[in-house]
mmCIF file of C-alpha atoms and ligand atoms in Angstrom:
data_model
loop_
_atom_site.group_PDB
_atom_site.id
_atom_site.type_symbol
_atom_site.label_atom_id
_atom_site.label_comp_id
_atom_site.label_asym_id
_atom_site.label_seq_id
_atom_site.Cartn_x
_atom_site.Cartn_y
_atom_site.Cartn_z
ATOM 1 C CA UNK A 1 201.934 211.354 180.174
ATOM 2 C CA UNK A 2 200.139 211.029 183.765
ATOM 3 C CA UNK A 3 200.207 215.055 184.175
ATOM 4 C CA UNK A 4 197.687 215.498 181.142
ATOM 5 C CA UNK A 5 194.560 216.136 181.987
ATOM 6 C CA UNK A 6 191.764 214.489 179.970
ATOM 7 C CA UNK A 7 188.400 216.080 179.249
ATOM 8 C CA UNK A 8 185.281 215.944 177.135
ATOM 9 C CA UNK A 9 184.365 219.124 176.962
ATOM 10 C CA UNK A 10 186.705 222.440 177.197
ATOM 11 C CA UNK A 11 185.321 226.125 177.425
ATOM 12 C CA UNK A 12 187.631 228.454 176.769
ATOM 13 C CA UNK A 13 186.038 231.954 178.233
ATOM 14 C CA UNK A 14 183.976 233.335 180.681
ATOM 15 C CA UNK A 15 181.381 235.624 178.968
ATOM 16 C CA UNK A 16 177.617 235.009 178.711
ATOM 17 C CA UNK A 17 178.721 232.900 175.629
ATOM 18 C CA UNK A 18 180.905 230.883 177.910
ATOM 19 C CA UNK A 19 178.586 230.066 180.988
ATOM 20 C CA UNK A 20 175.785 229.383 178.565
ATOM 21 C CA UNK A 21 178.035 226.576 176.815
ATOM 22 C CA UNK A 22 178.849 225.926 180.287
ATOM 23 C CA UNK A 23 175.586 225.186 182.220
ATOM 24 C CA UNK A 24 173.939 223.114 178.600
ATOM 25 C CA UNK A 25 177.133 220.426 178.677
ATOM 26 C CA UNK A 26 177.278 220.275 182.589
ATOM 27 C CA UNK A 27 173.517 219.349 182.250
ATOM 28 C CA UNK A 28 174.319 216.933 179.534
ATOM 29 C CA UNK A 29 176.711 215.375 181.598
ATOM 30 C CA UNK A 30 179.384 216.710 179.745
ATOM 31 C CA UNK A 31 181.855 217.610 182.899
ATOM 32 C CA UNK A 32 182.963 220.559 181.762
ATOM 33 C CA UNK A 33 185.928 222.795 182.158
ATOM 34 C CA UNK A 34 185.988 225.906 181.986
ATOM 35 C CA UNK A 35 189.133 228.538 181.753
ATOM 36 C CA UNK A 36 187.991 232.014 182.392
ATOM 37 C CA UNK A 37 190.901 233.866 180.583
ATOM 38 C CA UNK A 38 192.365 237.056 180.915
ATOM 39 C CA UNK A 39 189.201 239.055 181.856
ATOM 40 C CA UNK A 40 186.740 236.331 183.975
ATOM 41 C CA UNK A 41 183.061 237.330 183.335
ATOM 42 C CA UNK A 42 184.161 239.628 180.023
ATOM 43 C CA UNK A 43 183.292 242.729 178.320
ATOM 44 C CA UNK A 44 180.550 242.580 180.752
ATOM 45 C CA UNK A 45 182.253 243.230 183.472
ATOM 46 C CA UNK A 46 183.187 246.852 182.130
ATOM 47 C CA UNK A 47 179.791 247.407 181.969
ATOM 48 C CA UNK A 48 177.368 249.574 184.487
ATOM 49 C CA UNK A 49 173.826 248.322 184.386
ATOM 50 C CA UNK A 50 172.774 246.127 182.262
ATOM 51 C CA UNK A 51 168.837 246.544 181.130
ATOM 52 C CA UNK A 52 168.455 244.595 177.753
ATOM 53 C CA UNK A 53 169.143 240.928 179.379
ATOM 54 C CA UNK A 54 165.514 239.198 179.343
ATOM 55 C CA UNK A 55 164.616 238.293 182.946
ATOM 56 C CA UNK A 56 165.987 241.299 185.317
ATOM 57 C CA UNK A 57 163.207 243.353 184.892
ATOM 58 C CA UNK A 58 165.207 245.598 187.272
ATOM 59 C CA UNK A 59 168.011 245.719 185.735
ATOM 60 C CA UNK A 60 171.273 244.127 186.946
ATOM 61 C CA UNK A 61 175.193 245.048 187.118
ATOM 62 C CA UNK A 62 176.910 243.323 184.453
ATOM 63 C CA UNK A 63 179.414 241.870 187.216
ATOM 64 C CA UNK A 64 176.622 241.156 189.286
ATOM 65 C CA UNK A 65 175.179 239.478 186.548
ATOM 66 C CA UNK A 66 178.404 237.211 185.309
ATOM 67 C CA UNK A 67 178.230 235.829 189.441
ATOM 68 C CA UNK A 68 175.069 234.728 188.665
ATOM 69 C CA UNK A 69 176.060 232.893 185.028
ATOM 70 C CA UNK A 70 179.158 231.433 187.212
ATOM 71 C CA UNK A 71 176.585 230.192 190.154
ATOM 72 C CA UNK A 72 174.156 228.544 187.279
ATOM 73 C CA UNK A 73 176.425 226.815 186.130
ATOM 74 C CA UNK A 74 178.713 225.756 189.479
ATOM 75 C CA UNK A 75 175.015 224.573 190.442
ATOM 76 C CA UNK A 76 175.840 221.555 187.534
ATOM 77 C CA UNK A 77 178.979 220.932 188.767
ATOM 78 C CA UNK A 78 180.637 223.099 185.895
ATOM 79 C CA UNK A 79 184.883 222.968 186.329
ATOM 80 C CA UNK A 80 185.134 226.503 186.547
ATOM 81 C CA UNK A 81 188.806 227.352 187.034
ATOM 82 C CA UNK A 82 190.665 230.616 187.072
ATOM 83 C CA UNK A 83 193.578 231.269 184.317
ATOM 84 C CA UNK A 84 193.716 231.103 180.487
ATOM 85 C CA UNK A 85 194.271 228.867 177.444
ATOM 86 C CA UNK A 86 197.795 230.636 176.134
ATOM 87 C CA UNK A 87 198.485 227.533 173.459
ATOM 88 C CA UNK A 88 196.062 225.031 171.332
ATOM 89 C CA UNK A 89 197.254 222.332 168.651
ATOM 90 C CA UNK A 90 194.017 221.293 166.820
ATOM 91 C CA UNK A 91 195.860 219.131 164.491
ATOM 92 C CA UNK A 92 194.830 215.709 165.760
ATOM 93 C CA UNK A 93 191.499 214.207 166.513
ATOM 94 C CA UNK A 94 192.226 214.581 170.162
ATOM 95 C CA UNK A 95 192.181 218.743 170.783
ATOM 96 C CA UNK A 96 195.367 219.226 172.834
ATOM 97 C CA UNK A 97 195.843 222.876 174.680
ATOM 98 C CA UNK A 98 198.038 224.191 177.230
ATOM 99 C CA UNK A 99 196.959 226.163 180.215
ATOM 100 C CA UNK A 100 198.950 229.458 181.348
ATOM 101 C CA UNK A 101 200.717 227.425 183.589
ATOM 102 C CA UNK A 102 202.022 225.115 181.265
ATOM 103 C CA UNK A 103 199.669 222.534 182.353
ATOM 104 C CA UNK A 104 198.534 220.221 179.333
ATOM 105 C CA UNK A 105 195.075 219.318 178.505
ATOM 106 C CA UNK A 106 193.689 217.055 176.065
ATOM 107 C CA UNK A 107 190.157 217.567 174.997
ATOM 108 C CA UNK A 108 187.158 215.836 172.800
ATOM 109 C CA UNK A 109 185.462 218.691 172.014
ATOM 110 C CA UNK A 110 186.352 222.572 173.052
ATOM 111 C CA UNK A 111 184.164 225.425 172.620
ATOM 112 C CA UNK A 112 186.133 228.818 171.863
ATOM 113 C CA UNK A 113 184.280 231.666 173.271
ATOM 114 C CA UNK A 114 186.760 234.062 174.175
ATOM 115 C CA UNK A 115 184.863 236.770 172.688
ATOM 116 C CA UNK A 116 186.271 240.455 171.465
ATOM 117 C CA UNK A 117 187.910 243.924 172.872
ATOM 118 C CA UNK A 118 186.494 246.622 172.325
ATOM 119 C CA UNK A 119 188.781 249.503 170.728
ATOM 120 C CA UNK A 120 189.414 252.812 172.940
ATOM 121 C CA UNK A 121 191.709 255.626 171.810
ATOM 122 C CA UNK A 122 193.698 255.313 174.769
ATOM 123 C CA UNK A 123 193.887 259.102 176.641
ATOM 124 C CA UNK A 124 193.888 259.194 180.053
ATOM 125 C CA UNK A 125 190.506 261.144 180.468
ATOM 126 C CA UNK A 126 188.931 258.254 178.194
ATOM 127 C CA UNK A 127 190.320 255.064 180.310
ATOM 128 C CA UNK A 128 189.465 257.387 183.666
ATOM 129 C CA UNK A 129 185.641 257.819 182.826
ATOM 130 C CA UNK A 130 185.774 254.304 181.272
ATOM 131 C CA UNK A 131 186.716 252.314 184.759
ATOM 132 C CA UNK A 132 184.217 254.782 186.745
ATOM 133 C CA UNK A 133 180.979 254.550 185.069
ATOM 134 C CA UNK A 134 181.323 258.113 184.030
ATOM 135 C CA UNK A 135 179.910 258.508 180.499
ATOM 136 C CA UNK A 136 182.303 256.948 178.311
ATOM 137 C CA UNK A 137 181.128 253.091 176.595
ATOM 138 C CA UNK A 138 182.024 251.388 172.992
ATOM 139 C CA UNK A 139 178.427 249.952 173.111
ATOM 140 C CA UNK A 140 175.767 252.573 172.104
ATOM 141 C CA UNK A 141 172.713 249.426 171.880
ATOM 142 C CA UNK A 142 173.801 248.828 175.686
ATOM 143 C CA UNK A 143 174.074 252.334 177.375
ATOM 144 C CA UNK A 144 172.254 254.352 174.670
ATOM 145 C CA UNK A 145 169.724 254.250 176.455
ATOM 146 C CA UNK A 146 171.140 256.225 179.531
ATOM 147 C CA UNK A 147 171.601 259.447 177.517
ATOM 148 C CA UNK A 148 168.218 259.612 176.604
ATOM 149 C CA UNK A 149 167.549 263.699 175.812
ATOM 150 C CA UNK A 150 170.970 264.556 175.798
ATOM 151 C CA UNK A 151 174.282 264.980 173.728
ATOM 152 C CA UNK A 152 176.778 262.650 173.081
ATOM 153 C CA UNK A 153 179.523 262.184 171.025
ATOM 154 C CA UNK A 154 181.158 259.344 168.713
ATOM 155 C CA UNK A 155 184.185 258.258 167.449
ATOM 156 C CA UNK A 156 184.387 256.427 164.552
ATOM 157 C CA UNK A 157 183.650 256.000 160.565
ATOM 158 C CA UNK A 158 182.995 252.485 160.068
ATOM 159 C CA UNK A 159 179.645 250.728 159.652
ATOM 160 C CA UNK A 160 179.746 250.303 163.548
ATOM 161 C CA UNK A 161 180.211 253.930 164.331
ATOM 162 C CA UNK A 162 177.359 254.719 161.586
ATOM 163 C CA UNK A 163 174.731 252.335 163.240
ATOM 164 C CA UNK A 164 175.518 253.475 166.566
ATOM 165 C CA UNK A 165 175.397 257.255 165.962
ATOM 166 C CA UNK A 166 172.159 256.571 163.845
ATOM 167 C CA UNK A 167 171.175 254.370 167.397
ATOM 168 C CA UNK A 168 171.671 257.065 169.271
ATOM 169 C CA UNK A 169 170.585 259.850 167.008
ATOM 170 C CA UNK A 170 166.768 258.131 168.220
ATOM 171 C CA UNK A 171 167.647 259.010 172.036
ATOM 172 C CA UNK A 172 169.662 261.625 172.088
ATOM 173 C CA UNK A 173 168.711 265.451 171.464
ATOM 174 C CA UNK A 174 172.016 265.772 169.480
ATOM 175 C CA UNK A 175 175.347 263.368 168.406
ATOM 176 C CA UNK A 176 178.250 264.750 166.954
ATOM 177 C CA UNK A 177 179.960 262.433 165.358
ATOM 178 C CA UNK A 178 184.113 262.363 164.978
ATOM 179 C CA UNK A 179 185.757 261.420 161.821
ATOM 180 C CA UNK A 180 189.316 261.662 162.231
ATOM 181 C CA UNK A 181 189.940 261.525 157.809
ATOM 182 C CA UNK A 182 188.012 263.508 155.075
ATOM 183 C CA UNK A 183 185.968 260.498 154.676
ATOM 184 C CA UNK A 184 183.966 257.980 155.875
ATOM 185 C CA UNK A 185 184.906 254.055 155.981
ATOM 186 C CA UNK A 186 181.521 252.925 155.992
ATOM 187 C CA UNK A 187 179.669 251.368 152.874
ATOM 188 C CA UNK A 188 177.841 254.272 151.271
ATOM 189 C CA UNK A 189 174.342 253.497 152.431
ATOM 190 C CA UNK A 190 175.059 253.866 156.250
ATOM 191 C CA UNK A 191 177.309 256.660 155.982
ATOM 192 C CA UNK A 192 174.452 258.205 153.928
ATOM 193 C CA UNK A 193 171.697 257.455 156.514
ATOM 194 C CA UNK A 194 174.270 259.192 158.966
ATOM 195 C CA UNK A 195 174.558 262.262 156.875
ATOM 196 C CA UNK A 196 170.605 262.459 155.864
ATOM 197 C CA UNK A 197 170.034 262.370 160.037
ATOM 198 C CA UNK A 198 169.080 266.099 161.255
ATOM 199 C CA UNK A 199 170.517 265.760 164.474
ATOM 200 C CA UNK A 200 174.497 263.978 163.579
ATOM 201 C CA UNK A 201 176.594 266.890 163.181
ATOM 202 C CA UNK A 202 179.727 265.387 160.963
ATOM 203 C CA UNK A 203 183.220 266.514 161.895
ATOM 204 C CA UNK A 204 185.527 265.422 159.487
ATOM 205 C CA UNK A 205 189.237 265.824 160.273
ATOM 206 C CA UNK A 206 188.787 266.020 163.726
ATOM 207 C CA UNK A 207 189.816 264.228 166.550
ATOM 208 C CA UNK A 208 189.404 263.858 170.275
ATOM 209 C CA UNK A 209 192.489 265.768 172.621
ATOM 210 C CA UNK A 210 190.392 265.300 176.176
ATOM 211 C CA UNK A 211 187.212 263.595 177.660
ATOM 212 C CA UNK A 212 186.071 266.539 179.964
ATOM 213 C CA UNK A 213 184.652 266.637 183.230
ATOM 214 C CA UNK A 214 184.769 265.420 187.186
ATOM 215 C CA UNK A 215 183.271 262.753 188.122
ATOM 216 C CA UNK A 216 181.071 262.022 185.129
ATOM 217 C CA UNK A 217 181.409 263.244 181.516
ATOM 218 C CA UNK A 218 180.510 267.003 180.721
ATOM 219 C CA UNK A 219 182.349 268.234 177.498
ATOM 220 C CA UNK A 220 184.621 266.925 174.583
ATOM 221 C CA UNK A 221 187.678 268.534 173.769
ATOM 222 C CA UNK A 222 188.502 268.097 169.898
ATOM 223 C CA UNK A 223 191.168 269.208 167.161
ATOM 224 C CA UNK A 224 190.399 269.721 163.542
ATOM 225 C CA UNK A 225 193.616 268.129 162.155
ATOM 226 C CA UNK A 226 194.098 270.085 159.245
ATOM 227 C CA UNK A 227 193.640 273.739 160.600
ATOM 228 C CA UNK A 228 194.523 272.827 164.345
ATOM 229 C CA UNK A 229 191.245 274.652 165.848
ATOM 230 C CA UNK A 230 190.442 272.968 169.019
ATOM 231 C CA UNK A 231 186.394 273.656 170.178
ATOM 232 C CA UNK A 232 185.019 272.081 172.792
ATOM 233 C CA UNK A 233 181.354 270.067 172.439
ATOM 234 C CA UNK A 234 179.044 269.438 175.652
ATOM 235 C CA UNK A 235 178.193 265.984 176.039
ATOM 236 C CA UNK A 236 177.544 263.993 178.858
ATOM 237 C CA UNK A 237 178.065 260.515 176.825
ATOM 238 C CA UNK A 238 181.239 259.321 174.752
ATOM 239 C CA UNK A 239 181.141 256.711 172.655
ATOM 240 C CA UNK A 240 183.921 255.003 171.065
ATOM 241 C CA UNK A 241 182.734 252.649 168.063
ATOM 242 C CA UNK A 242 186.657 251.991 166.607
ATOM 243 C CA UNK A 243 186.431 248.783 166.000
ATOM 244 C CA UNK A 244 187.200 245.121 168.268
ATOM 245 C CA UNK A 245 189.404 242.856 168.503
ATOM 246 C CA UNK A 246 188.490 239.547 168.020
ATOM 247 C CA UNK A 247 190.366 237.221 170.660
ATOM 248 C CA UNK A 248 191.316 234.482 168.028
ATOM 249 C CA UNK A 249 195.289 234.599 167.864
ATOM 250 C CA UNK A 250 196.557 231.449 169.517
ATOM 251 C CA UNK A 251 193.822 229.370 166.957
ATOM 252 C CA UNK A 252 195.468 230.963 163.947
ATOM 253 C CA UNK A 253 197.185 228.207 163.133
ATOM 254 C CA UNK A 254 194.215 226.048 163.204
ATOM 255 C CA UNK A 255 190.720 227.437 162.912
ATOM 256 C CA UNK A 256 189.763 229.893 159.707
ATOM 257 C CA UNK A 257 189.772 233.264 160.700
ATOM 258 C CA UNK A 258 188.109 236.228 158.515
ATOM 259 C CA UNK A 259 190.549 238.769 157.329
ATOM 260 C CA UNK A 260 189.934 240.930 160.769
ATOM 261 C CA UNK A 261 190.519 237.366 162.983
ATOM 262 C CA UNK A 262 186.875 236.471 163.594
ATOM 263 C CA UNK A 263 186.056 233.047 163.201
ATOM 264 C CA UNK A 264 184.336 231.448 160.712
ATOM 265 C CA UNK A 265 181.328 229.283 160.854
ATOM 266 C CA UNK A 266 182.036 226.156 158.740
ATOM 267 C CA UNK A 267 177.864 226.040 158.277
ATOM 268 C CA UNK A 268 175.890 228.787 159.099
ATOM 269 C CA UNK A 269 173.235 228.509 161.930
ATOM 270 C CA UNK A 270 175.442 225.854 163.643
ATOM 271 C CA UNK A 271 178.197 226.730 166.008
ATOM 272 C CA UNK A 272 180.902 224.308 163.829
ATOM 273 C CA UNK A 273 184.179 225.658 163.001
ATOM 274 C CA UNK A 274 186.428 224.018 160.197
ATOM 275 C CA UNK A 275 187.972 221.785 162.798
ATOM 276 C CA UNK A 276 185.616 218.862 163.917
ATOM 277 C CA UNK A 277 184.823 218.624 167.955
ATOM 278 C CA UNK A 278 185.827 222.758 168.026
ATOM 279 C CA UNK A 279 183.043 224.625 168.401
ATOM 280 C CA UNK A 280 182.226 228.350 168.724
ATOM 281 C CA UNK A 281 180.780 230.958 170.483
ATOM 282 C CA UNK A 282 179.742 234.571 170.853
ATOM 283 C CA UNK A 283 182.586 237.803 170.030
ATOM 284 C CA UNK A 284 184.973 235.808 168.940
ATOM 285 C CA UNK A 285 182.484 234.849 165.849
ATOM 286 C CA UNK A 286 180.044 237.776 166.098
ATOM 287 C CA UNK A 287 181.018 241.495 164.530
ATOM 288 C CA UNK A 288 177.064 242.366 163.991
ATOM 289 C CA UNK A 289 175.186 241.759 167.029
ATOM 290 C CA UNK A 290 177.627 241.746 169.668
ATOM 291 C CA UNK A 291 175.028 241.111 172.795
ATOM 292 C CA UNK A 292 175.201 239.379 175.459
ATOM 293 C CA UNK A 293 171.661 237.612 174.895
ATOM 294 C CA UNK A 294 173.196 236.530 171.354
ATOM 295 C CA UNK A 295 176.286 234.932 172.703
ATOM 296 C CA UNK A 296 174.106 233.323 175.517
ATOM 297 C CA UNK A 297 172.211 232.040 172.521
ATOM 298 C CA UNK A 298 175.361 230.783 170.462
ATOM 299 C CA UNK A 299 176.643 229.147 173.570
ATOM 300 C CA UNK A 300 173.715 226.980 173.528
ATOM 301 C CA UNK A 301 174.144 226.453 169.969
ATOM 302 C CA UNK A 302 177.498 224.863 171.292
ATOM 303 C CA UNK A 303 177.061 222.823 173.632
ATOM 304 C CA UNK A 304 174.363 221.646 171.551
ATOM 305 C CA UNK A 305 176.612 220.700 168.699
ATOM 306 C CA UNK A 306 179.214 219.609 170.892
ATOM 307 C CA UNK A 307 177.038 217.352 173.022
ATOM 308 C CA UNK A 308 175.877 215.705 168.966
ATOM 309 C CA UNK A 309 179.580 215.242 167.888
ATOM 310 C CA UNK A 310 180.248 213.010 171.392
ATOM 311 C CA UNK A 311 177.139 210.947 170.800
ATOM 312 C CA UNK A 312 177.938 210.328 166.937
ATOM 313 C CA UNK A 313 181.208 208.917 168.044
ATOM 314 C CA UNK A 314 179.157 206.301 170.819
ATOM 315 C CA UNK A 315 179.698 208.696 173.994
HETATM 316 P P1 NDP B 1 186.141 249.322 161.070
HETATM 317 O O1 NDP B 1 187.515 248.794 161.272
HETATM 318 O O2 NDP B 1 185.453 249.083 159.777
HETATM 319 O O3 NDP B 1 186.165 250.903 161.264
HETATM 320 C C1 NDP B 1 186.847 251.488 162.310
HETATM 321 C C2 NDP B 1 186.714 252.992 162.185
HETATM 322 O O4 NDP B 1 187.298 253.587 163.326
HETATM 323 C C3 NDP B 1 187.430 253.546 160.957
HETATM 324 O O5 NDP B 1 186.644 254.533 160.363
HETATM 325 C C4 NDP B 1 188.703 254.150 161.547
HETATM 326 O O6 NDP B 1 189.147 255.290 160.890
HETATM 327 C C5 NDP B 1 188.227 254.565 162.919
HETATM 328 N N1 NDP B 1 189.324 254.613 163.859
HETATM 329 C C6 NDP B 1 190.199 253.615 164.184
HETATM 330 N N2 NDP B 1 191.068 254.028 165.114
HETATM 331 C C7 NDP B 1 190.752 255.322 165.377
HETATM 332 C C8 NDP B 1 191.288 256.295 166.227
HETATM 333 N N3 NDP B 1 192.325 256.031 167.030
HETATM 334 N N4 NDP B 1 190.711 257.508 166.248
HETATM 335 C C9 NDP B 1 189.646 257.800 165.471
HETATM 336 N N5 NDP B 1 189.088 256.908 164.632
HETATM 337 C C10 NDP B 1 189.642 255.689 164.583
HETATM 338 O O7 NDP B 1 185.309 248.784 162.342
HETATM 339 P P2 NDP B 1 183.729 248.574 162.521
HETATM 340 O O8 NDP B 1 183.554 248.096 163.904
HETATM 341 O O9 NDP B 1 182.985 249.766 162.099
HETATM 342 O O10 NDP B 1 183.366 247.390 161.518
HETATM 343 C C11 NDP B 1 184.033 246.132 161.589
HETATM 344 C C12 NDP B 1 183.472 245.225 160.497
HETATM 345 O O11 NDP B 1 182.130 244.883 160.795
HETATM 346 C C13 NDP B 1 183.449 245.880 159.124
HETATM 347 O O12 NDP B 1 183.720 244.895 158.160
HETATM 348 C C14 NDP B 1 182.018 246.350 158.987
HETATM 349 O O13 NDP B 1 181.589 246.443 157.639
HETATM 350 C C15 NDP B 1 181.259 245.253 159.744
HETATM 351 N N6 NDP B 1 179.991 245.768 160.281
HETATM 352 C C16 NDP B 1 178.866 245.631 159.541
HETATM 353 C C17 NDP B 1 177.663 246.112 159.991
HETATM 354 C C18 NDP B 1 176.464 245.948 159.153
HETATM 355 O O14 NDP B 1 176.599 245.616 157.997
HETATM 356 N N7 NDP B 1 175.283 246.154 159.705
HETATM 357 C C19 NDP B 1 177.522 246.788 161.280
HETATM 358 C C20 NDP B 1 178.775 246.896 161.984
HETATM 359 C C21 NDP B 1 179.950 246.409 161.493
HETATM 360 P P3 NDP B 1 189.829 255.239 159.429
HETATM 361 O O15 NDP B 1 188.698 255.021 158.473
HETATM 362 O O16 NDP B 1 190.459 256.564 159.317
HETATM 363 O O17 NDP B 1 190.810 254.104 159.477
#
């Protein structure tokens, strides 16, 4: 029993959801801990500049910017601690969860904000322009803006590839947009907008064989499926708008997932999941807005809520 760690308030992820949480509790005397997970700083780290964050009227890196989250909230004393949450049992009124290193932790309240993956095809030339800040992004409201009077291309049929290409239809001279079935997934009305918009070109049955260029993105290379025509479409951005993953799996058990394994608010407008004293966060509840300003804001919701359970039971 002496190895278990005992703490009020767990944080399970390091995105702008994450150090949000983390810097309200630490200032409500909360002591938090924080496990960064898999991927410290998040999607955010994967991204180039980042332009839409109120307050960096310059800009900022999205690493650059996650150091600075980690700093704020280090400056409070935050627990911030490298490694990842790989096992939780909610079932008590003490939240018990296991570290990566086997290390067991039992918790009053824990905030889940371990966010979501984006999709990506997988090829080679994809991943390659992906890692060098080259043209290729799943996020068309963060990087849209960098292909402003050019052509890009997008993968996808869902509601999130519609409202991106229609996103980026407003920047860019032209989209073409890659559907790789006959059909769209997409509720009628967005895949209508898409189809009403002058400058998305629809390829149905087509999909992508090679992201083109050398160091940044110049051309597509795609297949039509059906006929096996390849043709080759200049564009110096490539979006990928597939889907995410939610990263919910080890609170299955637990916590009530939607059918695609985001979590679900127990009220809406709070940050309560079905399972008192576990809060969340961000992604990992959030397949509309997916910002980093909106999990900063959720994350605050958190803490908030979390800091209100403690003091209802006399903390
Ligand atoms: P979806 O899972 O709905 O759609 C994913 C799309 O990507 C599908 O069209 C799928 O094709 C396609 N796809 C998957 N893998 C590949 C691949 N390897 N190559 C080419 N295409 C591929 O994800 P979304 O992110 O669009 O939406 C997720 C959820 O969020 C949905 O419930 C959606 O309704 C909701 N949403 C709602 C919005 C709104 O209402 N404003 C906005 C955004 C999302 P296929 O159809 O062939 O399987």
């Amino acid at each position: 029993m002496s190895d278990i760690e005992k703490v009020k308030c767990l944080i399970i992820g390091s995105g702008p959801a994450g150090y949000t949480a983390a810097i309200y509790a630490a200032r409500a005397n909360m002591s938090p801990v924080m496990y960064q997970g898999m991927q410290p700083g998040g999607q955010l780290t994967t991204t180039n500049e980042v332009e839409n964050f109120p307050g960096y009227p310059e800009g900022i890196t999205g690493p650059a910017m996650m150091m600075e989250l980690e700093a704020q909230a280090k400056r409070f004393d935050a627990d911030i601690r490298f490694g990842f949450i790989d096992k939780v049992d909610f079932s008590g009124v003490i939240h018990k969860v296991w570290t990566d290193g086997g290390k067991e932790i039992h918790c009053e309240t824990v905030i889940i904000s371990t966010g979501a993956s984006a999709k990506y095809l997988g090829l080679e030339s994809e991943q390659k322009f992906l890692l060098n800040g080259g043209g290729v992004s799943a996020c068309a409201v963060c990087d849209g803006f960098f292909y402003r009077g050019q052509e890009t291309v997008i993968v996808g049929a869902g509601d999130s590839a519609c409202e991106e290409a229609h996103y980026l239809s407003k920047l860019c001279t032209k989209v073409t947009m890659l559907v790789r079935r006959d059909e769209f997934r997409a509720s009628k009305i967005m895949a209508e907008r898409v189809k009403n918009t002058e400058n998305i070109e629809i390829l149905f049955n087509t999909e992508t064989v090679e992201v083109i260029g050398d160091d940044v993105v110049s051309a597509v290379k795609v297949k039509n499926n059906q006929t096996g025509e390849e043709r080759t479409i200049p564009a110096t951005g490539f979006f990928v708008a597939i889907g995410h993953k939610p990263n919910t799996d080890i609170f299955k058990d637990y916590i009530k997932l939607d059918e695609t394994g985001y979590v679900v608010y127990e009220k809406p407008g709070t940050s309560l999941t079905n399972v008192p004293g576990v809060f969340v966060a961000g992604d990992a509840a959030d397949k509309n807005y997916r910002q980093a300003i909106t999990a900063a804001g959720t994350g605050c919701m958190a803490a908030l809520d979390a800091e209100r359970y403690l003091a209802a039971k006399g903390h």
